[in-house]
mmCIF file of C-alpha atoms in Angstrom:
data_model
loop_
_atom_site.group_PDB
_atom_site.id
_atom_site.type_symbol
_atom_site.label_atom_id
_atom_site.label_comp_id
_atom_site.label_asym_id
_atom_site.label_seq_id
_atom_site.Cartn_x
_atom_site.Cartn_y
_atom_site.Cartn_z
ATOM 1 C CA MET A 1 0.000 0.000 0.000
ATOM 2 C CA ALA A 2 3.012 2.270 0.492
ATOM 3 C CA SER A 3 3.415 2.508 -3.289
ATOM 4 C CA VAL A 4 -0.093 3.952 -3.690
ATOM 5 C CA ASN A 5 -0.447 7.681 -3.043
ATOM 6 C CA LEU A 6 -3.687 7.519 -1.094
ATOM 7 C CA GLN A 7 -3.968 11.279 -0.669
ATOM 8 C CA GLN A 8 -3.720 11.768 -4.429
ATOM 9 C CA VAL A 9 -6.422 9.160 -4.923
ATOM 10 C CA HIS A 10 -8.589 10.893 -2.312
ATOM 11 C CA ASP A 11 -8.260 14.270 -4.015
ATOM 12 C CA THR A 12 -9.157 12.797 -7.399
ATOM 13 C CA LEU A 13 -12.156 10.951 -5.974
ATOM 14 C CA VAL A 14 -13.479 14.136 -4.355
ATOM 15 C CA SER A 15 -13.263 15.948 -7.693
ATOM 16 C CA VAL A 16 -14.986 13.049 -9.458
ATOM 17 C CA ALA A 17 -17.674 12.942 -6.764
ATOM 18 C CA PHE A 18 -18.541 16.601 -7.310
ATOM 19 C CA GLU A 19 -18.794 16.092 -11.071
ATOM 20 C CA ALA A 20 -21.044 13.085 -10.499
ATOM 21 C CA GLY A 21 -23.128 15.141 -8.103
ATOM 22 C CA ARG A 22 -23.728 17.786 -10.762
ATOM 23 C CA MET A 23 -24.870 15.073 -13.192
ATOM 24 C CA ILE A 24 -27.243 13.612 -10.612
ATOM 25 C CA LEU A 25 -28.737 16.989 -9.739
ATOM 26 C CA ALA A 26 -29.194 17.837 -13.429
ATOM 27 C CA ALA A 27 -31.256 14.690 -14.033
ATOM 28 C CA ASN A 28 -35.042 14.792 -13.871
ATOM 29 C CA PRO A 29 -36.118 11.543 -12.193
ATOM 30 C CA SER A 30 -39.653 11.876 -13.551
ATOM 31 C CA SER A 31 -38.461 11.771 -17.164
ATOM 32 C CA ILE A 32 -35.426 9.462 -17.172
ATOM 33 C CA SER A 33 -35.527 5.864 -18.362
ATOM 34 C CA THR A 34 -35.469 3.089 -15.771
ATOM 35 C CA ASP A 35 -34.996 -0.657 -15.918
ATOM 36 C CA THR A 36 -35.000 -3.486 -13.404
ATOM 37 C CA LYS A 37 -32.387 -6.074 -12.457
ATOM 38 C CA LEU A 38 -33.671 -8.625 -9.939
ATOM 39 C CA ASN A 39 -37.253 -7.365 -9.596
ATOM 40 C CA ALA A 40 -39.436 -4.236 -9.465
ATOM 41 C CA VAL A 41 -37.592 -2.807 -6.447
ATOM 42 C CA ASP A 42 -34.099 -3.458 -7.849
ATOM 43 C CA ILE A 43 -33.919 -0.659 -10.380
ATOM 44 C CA VAL A 44 -31.302 1.078 -12.500
ATOM 45 C CA THR A 45 -31.630 4.379 -14.333
ATOM 46 C CA GLU A 46 -29.877 5.889 -17.323
ATOM 47 C CA THR A 47 -28.333 8.349 -14.858
ATOM 48 C CA ASP A 48 -26.681 5.481 -12.924
ATOM 49 C CA GLN A 49 -25.158 4.271 -16.165
ATOM 50 C CA ALA A 50 -24.059 7.717 -17.375
ATOM 51 C CA VAL A 51 -22.435 8.551 -14.046
ATOM 52 C CA GLU A 52 -20.533 5.254 -13.987
ATOM 53 C CA ARG A 53 -19.244 5.856 -17.525
ATOM 54 C CA MET A 54 -17.952 9.272 -16.486
ATOM 55 C CA VAL A 55 -16.363 7.929 -13.297
ATOM 56 C CA SER A 56 -14.739 5.013 -15.096
ATOM 57 C CA THR A 57 -13.337 7.264 -17.831
ATOM 58 C CA ARG A 58 -11.831 9.748 -15.382
ATOM 59 C CA LEU A 59 -10.369 7.163 -13.008
ATOM 60 C CA ARG A 60 -8.895 4.991 -15.760
ATOM 61 C CA ALA A 61 -7.240 8.072 -17.242
ATOM 62 C CA ALA A 62 -5.838 9.208 -13.877
ATOM 63 C CA PHE A 63 -4.791 5.752 -12.630
ATOM 64 C CA PRO A 64 -4.452 3.479 -15.685
ATOM 65 C CA THR A 65 -2.867 0.589 -13.770
ATOM 66 C CA PHE A 66 -5.681 0.302 -11.223
ATOM 67 C CA ALA A 67 -8.574 -2.102 -11.665
ATOM 68 C CA PHE A 68 -12.179 -0.874 -11.725
ATOM 69 C CA VAL A 69 -15.352 -2.554 -10.420
ATOM 70 C CA GLY A 70 -18.640 -0.707 -10.834
ATOM 71 C CA GLU A 71 -22.192 -1.706 -10.067
ATOM 72 C CA GLU A 72 -23.499 -1.102 -13.573
ATOM 73 C CA THR A 73 -20.711 -3.024 -15.327
ATOM 74 C CA TYR A 74 -20.535 -5.893 -12.836
ATOM 75 C CA GLN A 75 -20.979 -9.371 -14.290
ATOM 76 C CA ALA A 76 -22.213 -11.993 -11.847
ATOM 77 C CA GLY A 77 -19.816 -14.900 -11.543
ATOM 78 C CA VAL A 78 -17.199 -13.084 -13.644
ATOM 79 C CA THR A 79 -16.214 -9.835 -11.925
ATOM 80 C CA ARG A 80 -13.783 -10.310 -9.042
ATOM 81 C CA ILE A 81 -11.988 -7.997 -6.637
ATOM 82 C CA THR A 82 -8.354 -9.065 -6.395
ATOM 83 C CA ASP A 83 -5.430 -7.865 -4.253
ATOM 84 C CA ALA A 84 -4.580 -5.217 -6.858
ATOM 85 C CA PRO A 85 -5.499 -1.579 -6.202
ATOM 86 C CA THR A 86 -9.119 -1.445 -7.307
ATOM 87 C CA PHE A 87 -11.695 1.303 -7.529
ATOM 88 C CA VAL A 88 -15.033 -0.008 -6.272
ATOM 89 C CA VAL A 89 -17.829 2.313 -7.326
ATOM 90 C CA ASP A 90 -21.560 2.741 -6.930
ATOM 91 C CA PRO A 91 -22.652 5.612 -9.189
ATOM 92 C CA ILE A 92 -25.912 6.182 -7.315
ATOM 93 C CA ASP A 93 -26.382 4.380 -4.018
ATOM 94 C CA GLY A 94 -30.026 4.819 -3.094
ATOM 95 C CA THR A 95 -31.507 4.673 -6.598
ATOM 96 C CA THR A 96 -35.033 4.144 -5.273
ATOM 97 C CA ASN A 97 -34.662 7.332 -3.244
ATOM 98 C CA PHE A 98 -33.290 9.082 -6.339
ATOM 99 C CA VAL A 99 -36.219 8.188 -8.607
ATOM 100 C CA HIS A 100 -38.630 9.403 -5.907
ATOM 101 C CA SER A 101 -36.683 12.663 -5.456
ATOM 102 C CA PHE A 102 -36.121 11.653 -1.838
ATOM 103 C CA PRO A 103 -32.862 13.435 -0.948
ATOM 104 C CA ASN A 104 -30.999 10.436 0.473
ATOM 105 C CA ALA A 105 -28.858 9.223 -2.406
ATOM 106 C CA CYS A 106 -25.142 9.467 -3.006
ATOM 107 C CA ILE A 107 -22.180 8.464 -5.097
ATOM 108 C CA SER A 108 -19.893 5.973 -3.352
ATOM 109 C CA LEU A 109 -16.253 5.873 -4.481
ATOM 110 C CA GLY A 110 -13.843 3.478 -2.798
ATOM 111 C CA LEU A 111 -10.288 2.339 -3.378
ATOM 112 C CA VAL A 112 -9.341 -1.052 -1.978
ATOM 113 C CA VAL A 113 -5.782 -2.381 -1.798
ATOM 114 C CA ASP A 114 -5.132 -6.012 -0.886
ATOM 115 C CA ARG A 115 -8.944 -6.246 -0.652
ATOM 116 C CA VAL A 116 -8.925 -3.761 2.254
ATOM 117 C CA PRO A 117 -10.730 -0.388 2.001
ATOM 118 C CA ALA A 118 -8.040 2.290 1.798
ATOM 119 C CA VAL A 119 -9.855 5.425 0.574
ATOM 120 C CA GLY A 120 -13.530 6.277 0.789
ATOM 121 C CA VAL A 121 -15.483 9.208 -0.640
ATOM 122 C CA VAL A 122 -19.267 9.358 -0.253
ATOM 123 C CA TYR A 123 -21.110 12.427 -1.536
ATOM 124 C CA ASN A 124 -24.806 13.258 -1.256
ATOM 125 C CA PRO A 125 -25.343 16.074 -3.779
ATOM 126 C CA PHE A 126 -28.908 16.770 -2.638
ATOM 127 C CA GLN A 127 -27.594 17.840 0.755
ATOM 128 C CA ASP A 128 -24.129 18.858 -0.503
ATOM 129 C CA LEU A 129 -22.793 16.547 2.205
ATOM 130 C CA LEU A 130 -19.379 14.933 1.812
ATOM 131 C CA PHE A 131 -17.842 12.079 3.814
ATOM 132 C CA THR A 132 -14.215 11.105 3.292
ATOM 133 C CA GLY A 133 -11.694 8.716 4.785
ATOM 134 C CA VAL A 134 -8.081 7.775 4.066
ATOM 135 C CA LYS A 135 -6.451 4.785 5.736
ATOM 136 C CA GLY A 136 -4.369 6.009 8.663
ATOM 137 C CA LYS A 137 -5.437 9.653 8.249
ATOM 138 C CA GLY A 138 -8.923 9.750 9.744
ATOM 139 C CA ALA A 139 -12.455 10.343 8.516
ATOM 140 C CA PHE A 140 -14.247 13.643 7.961
ATOM 141 C CA MET A 141 -17.652 15.115 7.200
ATOM 142 C CA GLN A 142 -18.202 18.403 5.382
ATOM 143 C CA ARG A 143 -21.482 20.254 4.868
ATOM 144 C CA ASN A 144 -22.021 22.631 1.926
ATOM 145 C CA ALA A 145 -18.971 20.876 0.564
ATOM 146 C CA SER A 146 -18.936 22.347 -2.939
ATOM 147 C CA LEU A 147 -19.987 25.917 -2.193
ATOM 148 C CA GLU A 148 -16.923 28.150 -2.049
ATOM 149 C CA VAL A 149 -14.876 26.810 -4.923
ATOM 150 C CA GLU A 150 -16.845 24.604 -7.266
ATOM 151 C CA GLY A 151 -15.367 21.136 -7.418
ATOM 152 C CA LYS A 152 -12.699 21.759 -4.782
ATOM 153 C CA GLY A 153 -14.584 20.843 -1.617
ATOM 154 C CA ARG A 154 -13.921 24.091 0.221
ATOM 155 C CA GLY A 155 -17.301 24.711 1.778
ATOM 156 C CA GLU A 156 -17.740 24.593 5.525
ATOM 157 C CA LYS A 157 -14.834 23.416 7.644
ATOM 158 C CA LYS A 158 -14.331 19.667 7.657
ATOM 159 C CA VAL A 159 -15.368 17.991 10.910
ATOM 160 C CA ARG A 160 -13.445 14.945 12.069
ATOM 161 C CA LEU A 161 -15.541 11.854 12.717
ATOM 162 C CA PRO A 162 -17.054 10.699 14.919
ATOM 163 C CA LEU A 163 -18.940 13.856 15.759
ATOM 164 C CA GLY A 164 -17.930 14.904 19.244
ATOM 165 C CA GLY A 165 -14.391 13.621 18.871
ATOM 166 C CA LEU A 166 -12.399 10.461 18.328
ATOM 167 C CA ALA A 167 -10.577 10.583 21.656
ATOM 168 C CA ASN A 168 -13.503 9.640 23.875
ATOM 169 C CA PRO A 169 -16.679 8.739 21.957
ATOM 170 C CA PRO A 170 -19.724 7.841 24.066
ATOM 171 C CA PRO A 171 -19.872 4.227 25.241
ATOM 172 C CA LEU A 172 -22.421 1.873 23.780
ATOM 173 C CA GLY A 173 -25.161 0.550 26.012
ATOM 174 C CA ASP A 174 -27.428 -2.353 25.172
ATOM 175 C CA LEU A 175 -29.891 -2.548 22.282
ATOM 176 C CA SER A 176 -32.623 -0.801 24.261
ATOM 177 C CA SER A 177 -30.696 2.464 23.936
ATOM 178 C CA ALA A 178 -29.433 1.870 20.387
ATOM 179 C CA LEU A 179 -30.486 3.487 17.126
ATOM 180 C CA VAL A 180 -30.228 0.680 14.579
ATOM 181 C CA SER A 181 -30.313 0.934 10.801
ATOM 182 C CA ILE A 182 -31.868 -1.867 8.758
ATOM 183 C CA GLU A 183 -32.752 -2.383 5.106
ATOM 184 C CA TRP A 184 -35.192 -4.781 3.459
ATOM 185 C CA GLY A 185 -33.103 -5.104 0.313
ATOM 186 C CA SER A 186 -34.384 -6.201 -3.074
ATOM 187 C CA GLN A 187 -34.831 -9.907 -2.297
ATOM 188 C CA ARG A 188 -38.366 -10.227 -0.913
ATOM 189 C CA ASP A 189 -38.798 -13.964 -0.534
ATOM 190 C CA GLY A 190 -36.828 -17.009 0.569
ATOM 191 C CA GLU A 191 -34.863 -17.758 3.735
ATOM 192 C CA ASN A 192 -32.859 -14.524 3.757
ATOM 193 C CA PHE A 193 -36.028 -12.449 3.631
ATOM 194 C CA GLU A 194 -37.709 -14.533 6.326
ATOM 195 C CA LEU A 195 -34.675 -14.193 8.614
ATOM 196 C CA LYS A 196 -34.666 -10.427 8.147
ATOM 197 C CA ALA A 197 -38.389 -10.175 8.888
ATOM 198 C CA ARG A 198 -38.059 -12.297 12.035
ATOM 199 C CA THR A 199 -35.049 -10.329 13.215
ATOM 200 C CA PHE A 200 -36.688 -6.941 12.582
ATOM 201 C CA ARG A 201 -39.729 -8.023 14.575
ATOM 202 C CA LYS A 202 -37.616 -9.402 17.408
ATOM 203 C CA LEU A 203 -35.484 -6.263 17.549
ATOM 204 C CA ALA A 204 -38.611 -4.161 18.003
ATOM 205 C CA ALA A 205 -40.356 -6.488 20.493
ATOM 206 C CA SER A 206 -40.288 -5.932 24.233
ATOM 207 C CA LYS A 207 -37.700 -7.718 26.337
ATOM 208 C CA GLU A 208 -40.543 -9.455 28.195
ATOM 209 C CA ASN A 209 -41.452 -11.089 24.885
ATOM 210 C CA GLY A 210 -37.877 -12.088 24.125
ATOM 211 C CA GLY A 211 -37.088 -9.051 21.993
ATOM 212 C CA GLY A 212 -34.336 -6.486 21.951
ATOM 213 C CA MET A 213 -36.693 -3.502 22.307
ATOM 214 C CA VAL A 214 -34.245 -1.321 20.387
ATOM 215 C CA GLY A 215 -34.374 2.409 20.910
ATOM 216 C CA GLY A 216 -35.302 2.885 17.256
ATOM 217 C CA MET A 217 -34.907 1.498 13.752
ATOM 218 C CA ARG A 218 -34.143 3.540 10.647
ATOM 219 C CA SER A 219 -33.844 2.806 6.930
ATOM 220 C CA LEU A 220 -31.862 5.427 5.048
ATOM 221 C CA GLY A 221 -32.150 3.538 1.770
ATOM 222 C CA SER A 222 -28.414 3.681 1.067
ATOM 223 C CA ALA A 223 -25.764 1.352 2.451
ATOM 224 C CA ALA A 224 -23.056 3.990 1.988
ATOM 225 C CA LEU A 225 -25.032 6.626 3.902
ATOM 226 C CA ASN A 226 -25.895 4.118 6.637
ATOM 227 C CA LEU A 227 -22.182 3.410 7.108
ATOM 228 C CA CYS A 228 -21.327 7.111 7.126
ATOM 229 C CA ALA A 229 -24.021 7.771 9.731
ATOM 230 C CA CYS A 230 -22.451 5.041 11.870
ATOM 231 C CA ALA A 231 -19.044 6.627 11.343
ATOM 232 C CA ALA A 232 -20.460 9.978 12.444
ATOM 233 C CA GLY A 233 -22.019 8.408 15.539
ATOM 234 C CA GLN A 234 -25.543 9.250 14.368
ATOM 235 C CA LEU A 235 -26.403 5.543 14.217
ATOM 236 C CA ASP A 236 -25.171 2.920 16.659
ATOM 237 C CA ILE A 237 -25.507 -0.179 14.462
ATOM 238 C CA TYR A 238 -26.190 -1.002 10.830
ATOM 239 C CA TRP A 239 -27.157 -4.580 9.861
ATOM 240 C CA GLU A 240 -27.300 -5.558 6.213
ATOM 241 C CA GLY A 241 -27.503 -8.602 4.004
ATOM 242 C CA GLY A 242 -27.658 -8.609 0.232
ATOM 243 C CA CYS A 243 -25.699 -5.525 -0.775
ATOM 244 C CA TYR A 244 -22.410 -5.687 -2.663
ATOM 245 C CA ALA A 245 -18.823 -4.506 -2.279
ATOM 246 C CA TRP A 246 -19.522 -1.261 -4.176
ATOM 247 C CA ASP A 247 -22.246 -0.413 -1.638
ATOM 248 C CA VAL A 248 -19.889 -0.707 1.342
ATOM 249 C CA ALA A 249 -16.263 -0.204 0.222
ATOM 250 C CA ALA A 250 -16.098 3.587 0.641
ATOM 251 C CA GLY A 251 -18.252 3.715 3.770
ATOM 252 C CA TRP A 252 -16.262 0.893 5.357
ATOM 253 C CA CYS A 253 -13.046 2.898 5.082
ATOM 254 C CA ILE A 254 -14.763 5.938 6.600
ATOM 255 C CA LEU A 255 -16.199 3.804 9.424
ATOM 256 C CA ASN A 256 -12.804 2.276 10.224
ATOM 257 C CA GLU A 257 -11.125 5.666 10.319
ATOM 258 C CA ALA A 258 -13.805 6.944 12.700
ATOM 259 C CA GLY A 259 -13.084 4.166 15.194
ATOM 260 C CA GLY A 260 -15.978 1.970 14.123
ATOM 261 C CA MET A 261 -15.852 -1.721 13.385
ATOM 262 C CA MET A 262 -17.297 -4.116 10.840
ATOM 263 C CA ALA A 263 -18.232 -7.670 11.760
ATOM 264 C CA SER A 264 -20.299 -10.219 9.909
ATOM 265 C CA GLY A 265 -24.061 -9.949 9.856
ATOM 266 C CA ASN A 266 -24.085 -13.678 10.601
ATOM 267 C CA PRO A 267 -23.583 -14.660 14.260
ATOM 268 C CA GLY A 268 -20.159 -15.722 15.436
ATOM 269 C CA GLU A 269 -18.066 -14.310 12.600
ATOM 270 C CA TRP A 270 -15.917 -11.401 13.758
ATOM 271 C CA GLU A 271 -14.196 -11.064 10.391
ATOM 272 C CA THR A 272 -16.114 -10.475 7.172
ATOM 273 C CA GLU A 273 -14.825 -10.114 3.638
ATOM 274 C CA LEU A 274 -15.358 -7.054 1.487
ATOM 275 C CA ASP A 275 -17.606 -9.029 -0.851
ATOM 276 C CA SER A 276 -19.270 -11.223 1.789
ATOM 277 C CA ARG A 277 -22.602 -9.397 1.234
ATOM 278 C CA VAL A 278 -23.386 -9.769 4.978
ATOM 279 C CA TYR A 279 -22.346 -6.953 7.314
ATOM 280 C CA LEU A 280 -22.788 -5.626 10.838
ATOM 281 C CA ALA A 281 -21.328 -2.145 11.373
ATOM 282 C CA VAL A 282 -20.917 -0.545 14.806
ATOM 283 C CA ARG A 283 -19.972 3.051 15.542
ATOM 284 C CA GLY A 284 -16.841 4.039 17.400
ATOM 285 C CA ALA A 285 -17.228 3.853 21.169
ATOM 286 C CA SER A 286 -15.074 4.051 24.276
ATOM 287 C CA ARG A 287 -16.531 0.675 25.272
ATOM 288 C CA GLY A 288 -19.363 -1.702 24.454
ATOM 289 C CA GLN A 289 -18.706 -2.547 20.782
ATOM 290 C CA LYS A 290 -18.082 -6.260 21.311
ATOM 291 C CA GLU A 291 -20.959 -6.550 23.771
ATOM 292 C CA ILE A 292 -23.564 -4.981 21.495
ATOM 293 C CA VAL A 293 -22.452 -7.129 18.549
ATOM 294 C CA GLU A 294 -22.922 -10.251 20.642
ATOM 295 C CA GLU A 295 -26.320 -9.027 21.864
ATOM 296 C CA PHE A 296 -27.391 -8.393 18.268
ATOM 297 C CA TRP A 297 -26.213 -11.860 17.248
ATOM 298 C CA ARG A 298 -28.311 -13.363 20.059
ATOM 299 C CA VAL A 299 -31.375 -11.676 18.569
ATOM 300 C CA ILE A 300 -30.618 -13.287 15.208
ATOM 301 C CA GLY A 301 -30.183 -16.663 16.894
ATOM 302 C CA ASP A 302 -29.250 -19.655 14.749
ATOM 303 C CA GLY A 303 -30.184 -18.016 11.453
ATOM 304 C CA ARG A 304 -27.709 -17.250 8.682
ATOM 305 C CA MET A 305 -28.004 -15.160 5.543
ATOM 306 C CA GLU A 306 -26.455 -16.632 2.417
ATOM 307 C CA TYR A 307 -26.095 -14.716 -0.839
ATOM 308 C CA LYS A 308 -24.602 -15.647 -4.205
ATOM 309 C CA HIS A 309 -21.956 -13.508 -5.894
#
């Protein structure tokens, strides 16, 4: 990783993110063409495809020796993330939000080296909100990110994550005080769906009825934004099954740099691969990370999510 100039990559990704943001904001969701992948809730738009073409062109020109994996050019069973420096890109994470003009969508740009997230840039153009992380250099959030100098990210002062400071973030309690993010995903039948439905119900149920009685559950509709909210300390936990490496690569780097941790969404597995498709993210905390992961796993019980690549 020493041979890769991570700061240079970061700066390029920020510039690319702002250009992508302008393309996304210029699109009219009510008039653009859409298609489906898996089913009616797994959609892709012509804007997704146009943004990925732009991102791919710019990154291949700037870093011609790096590999590129994007959601819209992914081929199931063919595309692989290797140990080589690889850009892992989701042109619009939160496409359903995008087509409804719900302002919770972003571009997610990650660089992974040796299959480990090394740079992450997540930009929500609707809120002009930028999250960034570089391995070993911390994670940051910036509001009004593109205002002062267009495309340079010199809006409001960057705030280091987690909000409130990295030195002594608040401890985690049990699930009853936790704000937990969940997503239904696009698969709406089968064992994975049934496990999610059971777990969601059990998380919400009272402790007297064997539940976790979580403080609250949220669905932001974007894996990248869920991870960034965990990195910021705005969410305590994010549990997901079914998303892909491009959904999590950038946010994972930002989470790590903010003192958070990523375990498997399946009980008992403390390590999870970038492309495992099953994730449990926990915000940075002065204590309680391991304990709340284990409590969450107890809610899941003996169930396991299994997804094909």
